[in-house]
Coordinates of C-alpha atoms in Angstrom, one line a residue:
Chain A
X44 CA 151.5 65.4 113.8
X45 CA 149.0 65.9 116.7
X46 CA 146.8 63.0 115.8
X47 CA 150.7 60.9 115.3
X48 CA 151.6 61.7 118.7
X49 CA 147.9 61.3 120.1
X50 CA 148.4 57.5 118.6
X51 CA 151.5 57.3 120.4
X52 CA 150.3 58.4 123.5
X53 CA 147.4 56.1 123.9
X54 CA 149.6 53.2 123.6
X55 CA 151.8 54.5 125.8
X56 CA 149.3 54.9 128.3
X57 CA 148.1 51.7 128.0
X58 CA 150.8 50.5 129.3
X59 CA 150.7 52.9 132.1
X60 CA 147.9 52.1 132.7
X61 CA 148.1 48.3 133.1
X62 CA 150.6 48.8 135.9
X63 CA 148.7 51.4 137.5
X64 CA 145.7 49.4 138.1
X65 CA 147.8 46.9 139.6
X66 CA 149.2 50.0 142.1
X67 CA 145.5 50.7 142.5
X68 CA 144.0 47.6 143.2
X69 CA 146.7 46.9 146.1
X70 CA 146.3 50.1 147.6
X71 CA 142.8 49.7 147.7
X72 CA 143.1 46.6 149.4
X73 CA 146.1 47.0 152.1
X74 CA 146.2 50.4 151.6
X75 CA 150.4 49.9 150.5
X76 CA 152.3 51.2 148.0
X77 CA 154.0 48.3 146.5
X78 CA 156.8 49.6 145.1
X79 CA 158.0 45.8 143.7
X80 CA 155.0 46.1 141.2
X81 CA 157.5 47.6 138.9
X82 CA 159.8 44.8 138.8
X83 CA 157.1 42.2 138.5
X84 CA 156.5 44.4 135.1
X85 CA 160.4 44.1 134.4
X86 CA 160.1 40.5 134.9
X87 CA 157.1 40.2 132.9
X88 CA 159.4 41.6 129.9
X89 CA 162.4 39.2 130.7
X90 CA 159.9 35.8 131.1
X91 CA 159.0 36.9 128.0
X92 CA 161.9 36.8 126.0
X93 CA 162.9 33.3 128.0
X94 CA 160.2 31.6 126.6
X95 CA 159.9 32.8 123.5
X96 CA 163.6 32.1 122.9
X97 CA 162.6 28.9 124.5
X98 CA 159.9 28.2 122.1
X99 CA 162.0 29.4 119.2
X100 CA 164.4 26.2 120.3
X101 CA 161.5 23.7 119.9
X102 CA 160.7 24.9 116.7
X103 CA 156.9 26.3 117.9
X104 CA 157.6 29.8 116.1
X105 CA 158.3 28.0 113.4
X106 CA 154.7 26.4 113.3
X107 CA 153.3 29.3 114.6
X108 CA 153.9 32.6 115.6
X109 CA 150.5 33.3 116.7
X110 CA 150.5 30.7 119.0
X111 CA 153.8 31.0 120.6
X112 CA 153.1 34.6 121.3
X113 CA 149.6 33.1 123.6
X114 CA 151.4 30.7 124.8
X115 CA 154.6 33.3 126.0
X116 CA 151.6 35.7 127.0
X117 CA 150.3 32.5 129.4
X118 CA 153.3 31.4 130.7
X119 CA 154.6 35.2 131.7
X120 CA 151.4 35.6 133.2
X121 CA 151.7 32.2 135.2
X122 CA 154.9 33.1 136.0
X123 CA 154.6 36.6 137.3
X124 CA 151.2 36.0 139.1
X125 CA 153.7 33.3 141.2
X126 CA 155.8 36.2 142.0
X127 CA 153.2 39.0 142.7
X128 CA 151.7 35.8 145.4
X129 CA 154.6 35.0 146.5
X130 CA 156.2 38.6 147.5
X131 CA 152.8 39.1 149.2
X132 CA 153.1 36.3 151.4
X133 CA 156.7 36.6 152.0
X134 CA 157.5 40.3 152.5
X135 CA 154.0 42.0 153.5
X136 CA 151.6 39.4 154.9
X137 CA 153.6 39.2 158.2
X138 CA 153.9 42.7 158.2
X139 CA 150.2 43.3 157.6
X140 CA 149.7 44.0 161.7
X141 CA 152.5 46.7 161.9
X142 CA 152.6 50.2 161.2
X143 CA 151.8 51.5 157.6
X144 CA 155.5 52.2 157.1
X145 CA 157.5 48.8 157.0
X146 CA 155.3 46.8 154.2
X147 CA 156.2 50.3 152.5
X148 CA 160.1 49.8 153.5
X149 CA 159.4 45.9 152.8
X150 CA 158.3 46.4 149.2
X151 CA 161.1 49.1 148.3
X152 CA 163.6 46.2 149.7
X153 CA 161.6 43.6 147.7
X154 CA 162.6 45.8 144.4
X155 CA 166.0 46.3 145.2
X156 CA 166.2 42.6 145.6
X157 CA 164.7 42.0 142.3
X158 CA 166.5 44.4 140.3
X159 CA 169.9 42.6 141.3
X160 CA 168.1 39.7 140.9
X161 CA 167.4 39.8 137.3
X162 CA 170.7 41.8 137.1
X163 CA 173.0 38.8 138.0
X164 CA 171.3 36.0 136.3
X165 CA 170.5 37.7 133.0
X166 CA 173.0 40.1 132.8
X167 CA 173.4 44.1 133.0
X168 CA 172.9 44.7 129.5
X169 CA 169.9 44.9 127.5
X170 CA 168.3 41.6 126.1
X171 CA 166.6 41.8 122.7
X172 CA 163.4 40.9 121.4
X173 CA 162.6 39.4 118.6
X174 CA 160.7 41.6 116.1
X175 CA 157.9 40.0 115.0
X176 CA 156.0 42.5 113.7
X177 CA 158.7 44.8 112.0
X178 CA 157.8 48.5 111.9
X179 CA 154.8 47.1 109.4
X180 CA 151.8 49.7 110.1
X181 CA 149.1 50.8 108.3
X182 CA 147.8 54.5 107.7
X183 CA 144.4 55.5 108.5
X184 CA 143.1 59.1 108.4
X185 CA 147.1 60.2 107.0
X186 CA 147.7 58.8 110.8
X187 CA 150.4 56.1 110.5
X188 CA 149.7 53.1 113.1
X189 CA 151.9 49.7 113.4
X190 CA 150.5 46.9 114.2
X191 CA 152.3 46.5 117.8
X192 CA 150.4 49.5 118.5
X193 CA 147.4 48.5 117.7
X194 CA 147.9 44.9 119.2
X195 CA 149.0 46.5 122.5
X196 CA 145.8 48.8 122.4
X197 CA 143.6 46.7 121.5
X198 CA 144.9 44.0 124.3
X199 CA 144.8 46.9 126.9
X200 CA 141.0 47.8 126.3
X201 CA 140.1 44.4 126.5
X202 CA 141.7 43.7 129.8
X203 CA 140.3 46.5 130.9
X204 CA 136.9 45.9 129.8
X205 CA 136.8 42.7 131.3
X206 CA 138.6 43.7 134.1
X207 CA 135.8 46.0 135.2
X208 CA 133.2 43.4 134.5
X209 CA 134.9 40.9 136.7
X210 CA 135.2 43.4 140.0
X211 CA 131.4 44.7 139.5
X212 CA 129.5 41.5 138.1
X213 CA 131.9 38.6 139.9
X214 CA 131.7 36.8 143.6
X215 CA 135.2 37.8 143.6
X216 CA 134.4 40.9 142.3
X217 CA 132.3 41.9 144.9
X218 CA 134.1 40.2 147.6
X219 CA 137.2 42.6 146.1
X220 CA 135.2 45.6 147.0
X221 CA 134.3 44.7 149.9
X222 CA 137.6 43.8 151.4
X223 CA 138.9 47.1 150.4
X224 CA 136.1 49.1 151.9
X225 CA 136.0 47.6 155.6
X226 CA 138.4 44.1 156.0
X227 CA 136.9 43.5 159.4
X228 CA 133.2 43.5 157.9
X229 CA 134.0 41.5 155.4
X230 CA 135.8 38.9 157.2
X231 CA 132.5 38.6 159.0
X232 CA 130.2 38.0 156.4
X233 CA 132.5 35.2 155.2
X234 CA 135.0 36.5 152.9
X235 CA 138.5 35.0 153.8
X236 CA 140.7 38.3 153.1
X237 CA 144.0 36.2 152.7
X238 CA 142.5 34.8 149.6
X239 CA 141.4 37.7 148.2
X240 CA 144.7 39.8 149.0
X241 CA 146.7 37.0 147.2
X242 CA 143.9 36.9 144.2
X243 CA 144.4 40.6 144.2
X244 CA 148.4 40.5 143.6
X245 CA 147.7 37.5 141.2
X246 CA 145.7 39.7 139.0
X247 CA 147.7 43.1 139.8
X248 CA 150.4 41.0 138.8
X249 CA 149.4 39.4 135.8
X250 CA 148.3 42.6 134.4
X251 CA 151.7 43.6 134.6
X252 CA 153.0 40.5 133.0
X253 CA 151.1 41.7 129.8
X254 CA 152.3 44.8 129.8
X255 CA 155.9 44.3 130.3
X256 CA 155.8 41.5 127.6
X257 CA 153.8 44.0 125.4
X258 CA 156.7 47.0 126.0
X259 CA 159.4 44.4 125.2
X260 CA 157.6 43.7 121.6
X261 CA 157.3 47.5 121.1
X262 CA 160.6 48.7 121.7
X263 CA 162.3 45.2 121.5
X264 CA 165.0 46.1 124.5
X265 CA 164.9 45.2 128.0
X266 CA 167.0 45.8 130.7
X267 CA 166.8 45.1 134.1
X268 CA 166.3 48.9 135.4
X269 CA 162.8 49.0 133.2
X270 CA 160.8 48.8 136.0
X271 CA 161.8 51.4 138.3
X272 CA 161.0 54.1 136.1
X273 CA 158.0 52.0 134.3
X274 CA 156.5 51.8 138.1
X275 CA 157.2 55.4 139.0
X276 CA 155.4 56.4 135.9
X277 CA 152.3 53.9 136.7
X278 CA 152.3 55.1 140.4
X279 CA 151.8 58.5 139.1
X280 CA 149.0 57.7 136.9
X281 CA 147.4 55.8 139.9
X282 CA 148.0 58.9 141.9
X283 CA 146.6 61.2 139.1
X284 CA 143.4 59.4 138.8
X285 CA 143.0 58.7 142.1
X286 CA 145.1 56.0 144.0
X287 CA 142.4 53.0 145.3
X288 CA 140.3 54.1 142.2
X289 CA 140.0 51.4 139.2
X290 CA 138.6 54.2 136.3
X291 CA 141.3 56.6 138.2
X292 CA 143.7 53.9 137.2
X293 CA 143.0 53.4 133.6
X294 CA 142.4 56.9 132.9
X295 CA 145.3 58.3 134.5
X296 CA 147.4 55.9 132.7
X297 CA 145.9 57.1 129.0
X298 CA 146.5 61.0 130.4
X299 CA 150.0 60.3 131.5
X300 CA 150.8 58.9 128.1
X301 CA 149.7 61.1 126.4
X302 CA 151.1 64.2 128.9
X303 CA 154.6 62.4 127.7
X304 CA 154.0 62.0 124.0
X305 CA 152.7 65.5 123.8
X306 CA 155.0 67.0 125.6
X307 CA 157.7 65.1 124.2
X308 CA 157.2 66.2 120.8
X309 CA 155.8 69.6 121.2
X310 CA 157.8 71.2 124.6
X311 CA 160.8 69.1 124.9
X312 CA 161.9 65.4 124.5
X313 CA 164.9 65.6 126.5
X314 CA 162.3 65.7 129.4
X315 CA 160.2 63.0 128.4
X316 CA 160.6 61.7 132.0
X317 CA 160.2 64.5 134.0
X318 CA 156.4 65.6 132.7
X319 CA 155.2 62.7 134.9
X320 CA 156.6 63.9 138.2
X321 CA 156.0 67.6 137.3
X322 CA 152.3 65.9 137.0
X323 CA 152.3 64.1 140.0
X324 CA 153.7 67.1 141.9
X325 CA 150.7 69.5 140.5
X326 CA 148.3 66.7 141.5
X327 CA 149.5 66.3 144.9
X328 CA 149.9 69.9 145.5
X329 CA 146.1 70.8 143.6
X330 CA 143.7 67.6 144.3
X331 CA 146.0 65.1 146.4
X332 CA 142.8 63.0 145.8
X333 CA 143.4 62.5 142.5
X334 CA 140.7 63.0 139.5
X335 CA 138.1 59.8 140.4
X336 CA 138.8 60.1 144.5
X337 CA 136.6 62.4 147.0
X338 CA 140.2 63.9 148.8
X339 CA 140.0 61.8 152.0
X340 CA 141.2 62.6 155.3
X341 CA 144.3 61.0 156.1
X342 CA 142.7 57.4 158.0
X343 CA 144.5 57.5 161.3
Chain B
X7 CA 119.4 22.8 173.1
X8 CA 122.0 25.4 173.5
X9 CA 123.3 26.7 169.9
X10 CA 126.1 29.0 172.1
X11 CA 127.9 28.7 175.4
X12 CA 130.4 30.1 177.0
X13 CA 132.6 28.4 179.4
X14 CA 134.7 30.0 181.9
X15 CA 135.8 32.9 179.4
X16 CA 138.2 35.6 180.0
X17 CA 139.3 38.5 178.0
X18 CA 141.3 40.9 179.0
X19 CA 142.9 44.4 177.4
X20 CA 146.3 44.9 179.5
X21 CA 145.4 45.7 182.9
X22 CA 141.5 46.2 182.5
X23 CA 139.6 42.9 182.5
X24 CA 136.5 43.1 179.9
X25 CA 135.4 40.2 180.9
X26 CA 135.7 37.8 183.8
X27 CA 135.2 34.2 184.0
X28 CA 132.2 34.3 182.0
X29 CA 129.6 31.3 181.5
X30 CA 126.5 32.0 179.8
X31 CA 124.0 29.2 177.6
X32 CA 122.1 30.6 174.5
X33 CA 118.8 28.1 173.6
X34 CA 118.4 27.8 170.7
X35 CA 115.1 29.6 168.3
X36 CA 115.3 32.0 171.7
X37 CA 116.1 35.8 171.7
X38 CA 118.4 36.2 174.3
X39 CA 119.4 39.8 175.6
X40 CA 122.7 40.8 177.3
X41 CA 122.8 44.1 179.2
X42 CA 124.5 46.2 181.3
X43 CA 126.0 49.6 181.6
X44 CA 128.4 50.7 179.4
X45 CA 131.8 49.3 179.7
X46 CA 130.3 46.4 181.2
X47 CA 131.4 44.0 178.4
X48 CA 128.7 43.4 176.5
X49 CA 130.3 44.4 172.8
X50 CA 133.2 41.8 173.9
X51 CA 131.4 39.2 174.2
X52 CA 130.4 40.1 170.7
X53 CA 133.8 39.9 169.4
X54 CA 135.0 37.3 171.2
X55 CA 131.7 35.1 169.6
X56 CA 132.3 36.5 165.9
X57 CA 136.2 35.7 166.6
X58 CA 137.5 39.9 165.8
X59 CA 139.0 39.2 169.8
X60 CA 140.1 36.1 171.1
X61 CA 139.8 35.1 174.4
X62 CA 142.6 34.3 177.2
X63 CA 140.8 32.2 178.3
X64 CA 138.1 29.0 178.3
X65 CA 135.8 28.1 175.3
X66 CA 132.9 29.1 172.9
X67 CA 131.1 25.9 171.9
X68 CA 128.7 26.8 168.6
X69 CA 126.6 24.2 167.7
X70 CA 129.0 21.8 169.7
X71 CA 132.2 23.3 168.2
X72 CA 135.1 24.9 169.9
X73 CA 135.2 28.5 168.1
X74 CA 137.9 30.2 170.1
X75 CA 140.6 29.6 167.6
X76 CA 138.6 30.1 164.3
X77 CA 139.3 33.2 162.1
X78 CA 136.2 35.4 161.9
X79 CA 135.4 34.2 158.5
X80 CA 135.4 30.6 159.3
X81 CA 132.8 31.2 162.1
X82 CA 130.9 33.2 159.8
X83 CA 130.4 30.3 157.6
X84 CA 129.5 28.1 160.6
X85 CA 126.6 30.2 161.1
X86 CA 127.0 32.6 163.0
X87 CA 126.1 36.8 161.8
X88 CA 126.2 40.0 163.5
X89 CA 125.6 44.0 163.6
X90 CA 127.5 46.8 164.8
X91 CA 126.2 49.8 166.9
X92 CA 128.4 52.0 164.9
X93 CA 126.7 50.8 161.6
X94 CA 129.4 49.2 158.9
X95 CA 127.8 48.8 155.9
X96 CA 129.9 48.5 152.9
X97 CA 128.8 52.1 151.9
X98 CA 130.3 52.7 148.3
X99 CA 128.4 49.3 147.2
X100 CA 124.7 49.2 146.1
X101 CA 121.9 48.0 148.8
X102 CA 121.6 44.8 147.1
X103 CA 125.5 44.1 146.4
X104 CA 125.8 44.5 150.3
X105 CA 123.8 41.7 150.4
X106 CA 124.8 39.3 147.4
X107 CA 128.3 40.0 149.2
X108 CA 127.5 38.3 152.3
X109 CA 125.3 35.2 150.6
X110 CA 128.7 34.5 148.7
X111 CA 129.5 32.6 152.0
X112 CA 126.7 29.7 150.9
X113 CA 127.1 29.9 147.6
X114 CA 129.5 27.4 145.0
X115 CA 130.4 28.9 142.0
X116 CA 134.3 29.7 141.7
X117 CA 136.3 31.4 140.3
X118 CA 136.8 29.9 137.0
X119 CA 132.8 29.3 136.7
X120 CA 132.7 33.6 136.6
X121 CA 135.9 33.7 134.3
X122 CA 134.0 31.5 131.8
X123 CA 130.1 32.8 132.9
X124 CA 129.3 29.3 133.3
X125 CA 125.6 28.4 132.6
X126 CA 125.6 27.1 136.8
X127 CA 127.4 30.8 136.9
X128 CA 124.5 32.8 135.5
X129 CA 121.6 30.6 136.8
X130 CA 123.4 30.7 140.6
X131 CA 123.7 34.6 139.8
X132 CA 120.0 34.6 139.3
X133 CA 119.0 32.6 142.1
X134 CA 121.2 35.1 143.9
X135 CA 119.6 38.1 142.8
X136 CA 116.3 37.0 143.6
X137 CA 117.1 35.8 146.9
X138 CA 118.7 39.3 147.9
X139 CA 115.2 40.9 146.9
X140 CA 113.3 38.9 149.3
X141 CA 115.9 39.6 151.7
X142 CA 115.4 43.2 151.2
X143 CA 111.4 42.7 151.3
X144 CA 111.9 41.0 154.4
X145 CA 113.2 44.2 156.6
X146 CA 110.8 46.9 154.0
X147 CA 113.8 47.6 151.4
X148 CA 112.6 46.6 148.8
X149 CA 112.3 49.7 146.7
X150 CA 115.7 50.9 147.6
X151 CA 117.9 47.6 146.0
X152 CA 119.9 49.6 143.7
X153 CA 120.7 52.7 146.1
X154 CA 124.0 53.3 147.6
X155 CA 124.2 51.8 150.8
X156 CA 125.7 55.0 151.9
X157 CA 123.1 57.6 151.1
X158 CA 120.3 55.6 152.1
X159 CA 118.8 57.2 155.9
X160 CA 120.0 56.3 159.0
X161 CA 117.3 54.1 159.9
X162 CA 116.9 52.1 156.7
X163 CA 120.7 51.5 156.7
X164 CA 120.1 49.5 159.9
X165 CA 117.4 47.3 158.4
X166 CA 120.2 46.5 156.0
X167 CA 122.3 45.8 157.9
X168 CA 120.2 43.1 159.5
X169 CA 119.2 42.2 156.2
X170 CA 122.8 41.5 155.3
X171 CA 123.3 39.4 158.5
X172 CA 120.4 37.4 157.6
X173 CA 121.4 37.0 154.0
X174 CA 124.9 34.6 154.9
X175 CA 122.1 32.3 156.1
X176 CA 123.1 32.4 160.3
X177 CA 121.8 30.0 162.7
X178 CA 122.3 32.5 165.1
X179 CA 122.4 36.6 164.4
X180 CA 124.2 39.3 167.1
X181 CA 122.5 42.5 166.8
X182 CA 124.4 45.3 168.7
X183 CA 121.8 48.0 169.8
X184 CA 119.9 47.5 166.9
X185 CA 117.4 50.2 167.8
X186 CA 120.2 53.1 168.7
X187 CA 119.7 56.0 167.5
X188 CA 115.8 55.2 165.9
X189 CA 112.7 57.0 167.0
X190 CA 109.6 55.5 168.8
X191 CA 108.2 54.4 165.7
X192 CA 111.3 52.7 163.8
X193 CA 111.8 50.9 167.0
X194 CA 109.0 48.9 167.1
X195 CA 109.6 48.2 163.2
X196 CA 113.1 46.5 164.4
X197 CA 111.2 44.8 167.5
X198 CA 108.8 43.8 164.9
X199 CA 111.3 42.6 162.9
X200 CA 113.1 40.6 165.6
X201 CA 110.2 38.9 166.4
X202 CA 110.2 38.0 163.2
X203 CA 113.7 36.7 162.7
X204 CA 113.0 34.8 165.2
X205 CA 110.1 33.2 163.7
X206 CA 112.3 31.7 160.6
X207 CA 113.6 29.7 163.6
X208 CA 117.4 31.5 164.1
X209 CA 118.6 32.3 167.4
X210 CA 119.0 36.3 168.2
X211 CA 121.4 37.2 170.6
X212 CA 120.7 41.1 171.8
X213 CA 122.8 43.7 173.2
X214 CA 120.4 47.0 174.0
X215 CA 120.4 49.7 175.6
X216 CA 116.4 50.9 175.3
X217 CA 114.6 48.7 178.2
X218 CA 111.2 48.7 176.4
X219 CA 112.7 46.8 173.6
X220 CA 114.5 44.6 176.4
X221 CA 111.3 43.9 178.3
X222 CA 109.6 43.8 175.5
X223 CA 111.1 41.1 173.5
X224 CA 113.7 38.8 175.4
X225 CA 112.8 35.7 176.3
X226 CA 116.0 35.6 178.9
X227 CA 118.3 38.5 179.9
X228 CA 122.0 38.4 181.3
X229 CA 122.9 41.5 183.0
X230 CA 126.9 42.2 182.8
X231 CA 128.3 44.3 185.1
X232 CA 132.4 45.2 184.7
X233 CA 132.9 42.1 182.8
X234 CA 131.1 39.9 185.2
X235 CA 127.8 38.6 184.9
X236 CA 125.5 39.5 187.7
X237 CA 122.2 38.2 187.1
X238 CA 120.3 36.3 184.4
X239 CA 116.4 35.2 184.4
X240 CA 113.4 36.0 182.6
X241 CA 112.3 39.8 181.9
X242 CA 110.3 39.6 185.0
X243 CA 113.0 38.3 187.3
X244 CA 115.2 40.8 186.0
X245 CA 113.5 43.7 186.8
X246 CA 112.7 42.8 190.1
X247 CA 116.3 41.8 190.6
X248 CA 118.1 43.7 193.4
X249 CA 121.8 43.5 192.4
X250 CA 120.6 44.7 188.7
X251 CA 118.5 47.1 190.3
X252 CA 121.7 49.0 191.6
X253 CA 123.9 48.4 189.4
X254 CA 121.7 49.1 186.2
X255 CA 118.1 50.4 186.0
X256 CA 118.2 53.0 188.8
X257 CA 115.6 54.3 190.9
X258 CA 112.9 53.8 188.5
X259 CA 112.6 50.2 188.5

């Protein structure tokens, strides 16, 4: 039962965590809060059942499965990155010399927008995903694991992994880090902090594409509210490892999940939901810093 | 040959004029000093140059291009590098990432040569590597590449951050009271270091405070004076200069 749920957490987390870096890495850039990160996950769900149903109609899933499913992973990705650049350079570039608080309004107005958005072309009921997998699973150690599980694990890791590798050991990396600790600085050793604010909401962004397309294979629903709660949750598990903080990012995501899964099967699963804000609340109150994040002074 | 000048330029922050119809010629393979009490303007000119402020008015020619209208990282990739008084290192990074940051401005690889870790990748990461460490040699870092930038004393983060100015390969490098804050002996390490700077034939354009390093190393001297430049000559015209004199050095000179 414990080891069950700790399986269920983890992938869980994963997911939170995907999102949540994407929260991260923004914040640590432009020090904003986009709220809209949520709906590029929602979107990253719906693209996905577009162009699979799409590549159901050319007969590619009948060829092969494996390859539609890379090449729905691609094109959600492509897709969403578009968005994630595109919100940037539409809603908070211009608002990038203003005070702190209207890319904050900007980005909750960018959400509503796409939540009504999605809602009016594709419908206020849920869309289905086609099971691919079925619930087939394995058991190791008495533990019993299906193989979305695993897939969406094993994916997560390895974005993750290379993730880290590409902000320490890259150009872009670097430049990455750079931009978030001092802009001006940066600017002046050559680093043009347009581009590397749009890669960073391309790959924020395309993260998020994975995950919402892997949370639509799990469960197989999507509805065009997904994302609000979905982000919350992420935002939390930025803030609980420490908001600006990649590691924070991935490990408060695993944490979270598995806060929810526990807590879901051994206190209550009626509040499934609530054990994240009752975390983020503790968090804020005990170490507003978060676990990875020296608590800060406020930067006037 | 001038590498910088400055025609007619004007900056002004609402009411209070920083600088005044300003022209001024930098030689080039010369180290220049500007000083002047403070408020006098010297750290705008600075950021008017490295484009962080852009003039009302008139023109910055670098190298025989207009630079008034060029975002800061464009005119760092023109050539031109500087240092703050306040230091701004990039202070959760290693010694040696602060530099490979700033030599990303020469070098080619993109971004789908690191996605795949390319063969020109990995070699270009190599060349990299080694060229930060001779950077580092260069102002006596060497044995502190993989520190934090941030813990490292207050005098050795300095040196870096000359080093890093140097390691975006400038034509011409703005240091910003390099010596503030240093004791006797650091300071004539950074003179020492100037002079050499100046020997791998870039231009160094000096703002400083301490006149012995002044005297000591400049080659020509303007004196600002509430945004308006009151006197410029050699070291020894300088000090025997009467408006600089009063407005400036005080009794002592």
């Amino acid at each position: 039962m414990l080891l069950q749920q700790l399986i269920n957490g983890i992938t869980l987390g994963s997911v939170y965590a995907l999102i949540a870096l994407g929260y991260s890495m923004v914040y640590g850039i432009l020090e904003l809060i986009n709220f809209a990160h949520g709906e590029i996950y929602m979107l990253g769900a719906y693209f996905g059942i577009i162009f699979f149903g799409f590549l159901t109609v050319l007969g590619v899933t009948n060829y092969s499965i494996f390859l539609s499913l890379i090449l729905t992973f691609l094109l959600s990705i492509m897709f969403c990155s578009a968005y994630g650049f595109t919100i940037e350079k539409i809603a908070y570039k211009p608002l990038r010399n203003s005070t702190r608080l209207s890319p904050l309004i900007s980005a909750i107005g960018v959400s509503i927008f796409l939540q009504n958005y999605v809602m009016l072309t594709q419908g206020a009921t849920d869309k289905v995903f086609p099971n691919l997998f079925g619930a087939r699973g394995f058991y190791f150690l008495s533990i019993r694991m299906t193989y979305i599980q695993l897939f969406i694990i094993i994916v997560s890791i390895l974005i993750m992994i290379f993730l880290r590798l590409f902000i320490r050991r890259t150009k872009i990396g670097k430049a990455m880090r750079a931009v978030a600790q001092d802009k001006t600085m940066a600017s002046l050793v050559g680093i043009n902090i347009d581009t590397i604010i749009s890669i960073t909401f391309i790959i924020g962004s395309a993260l998020a594409a994975v995950a919402g397309l892997m949370v639509a294979m799990y469960y197989g629903l999507v509805n065009y509210f997904i994302g609000y709660i979905a982000g919350i949750k992420a935002f939390t598990a930025a803030v609980l490892g420490g908001i600006g903080s990649i590691r924070g990012a991935m490990v408060g995501g695993l944490l979270l999940g598995l806060v929810e899964s526990l807590g879901g099967s051994y206190i209550s699963g009626e509040y499934k939901d609530a054990y994240a804000f009752v975390i983020l609340i503790i968090i804020l109150l005990v170490k507003p810093g978060g676990l990875f994040r020296k608590a800060e002074l406020e930067k006037v | 040959m001038h590498l910088l000048e400055f025609r007619n330029i004007s900056m002004h922050f609402g009411g209070i004029k920083a600088i005044e119809d300003l022209d001024m010629r930098v030689k080039e393979n010369q180290i220049m000093s500007i000083i002047g009490p403070n408020g006098a303007g010297k750290t705008t000119i600075f950021n008017c140059i490295t484009g962080l402020t852009r003039p009302v008015k008139g023109s910055i020619f670098f190298s025989d291009v207009n630079i008034v209208n060029l975002q800061p990282h464009e005119i760092a990739r023109l050539g031109i590098a500087r240092t703050f008084q306040n230091i701004r290192l990039f202070k959760e990074m290693s010694v040696i990432d602060n530099i490979i940051v700033a030599q990303h401005c020469r070098t080619s690889s993109g971004i789908i040569d690191a996605v795949l870790i390319l063969r020109k990748f990995r070699l270009e990461e190599r060349i990299i590597r080694e060229k930060a460490m001779e950077y580092l040699e260069f102002v006596g870092l060497y044995d502190f590449a993989n520190t934090m930038s941030g813990s490292l004393p207050y005098g050795a983060q300095r040196k870096l951050e000359i080093a890093r100015a140097l390691a975006s390969e400038p034509s011409l490098i703005l240091l910003d009271e390099p010596t503030a804050g240093m004791n006797p002996q650091e300071t004539v390490q950074v003179m020492e270091l100037i002079e050499k700077i100046k020997k791998l034939g870039k231009t160094v354009l000096l703002i400083e405070h301490d006149m012995k390093v002044v005297m000591g190393i400049s080659e020509w001297i303007v004196v600002m004076d509430h945004g308006v430049k009151i006197a410029e000559g050699i070291p020894e015209d300088i000090k025997n200069n009467k408006l600089v004199i009063e407005a400036y050095l005080g009794k002592e000179y």
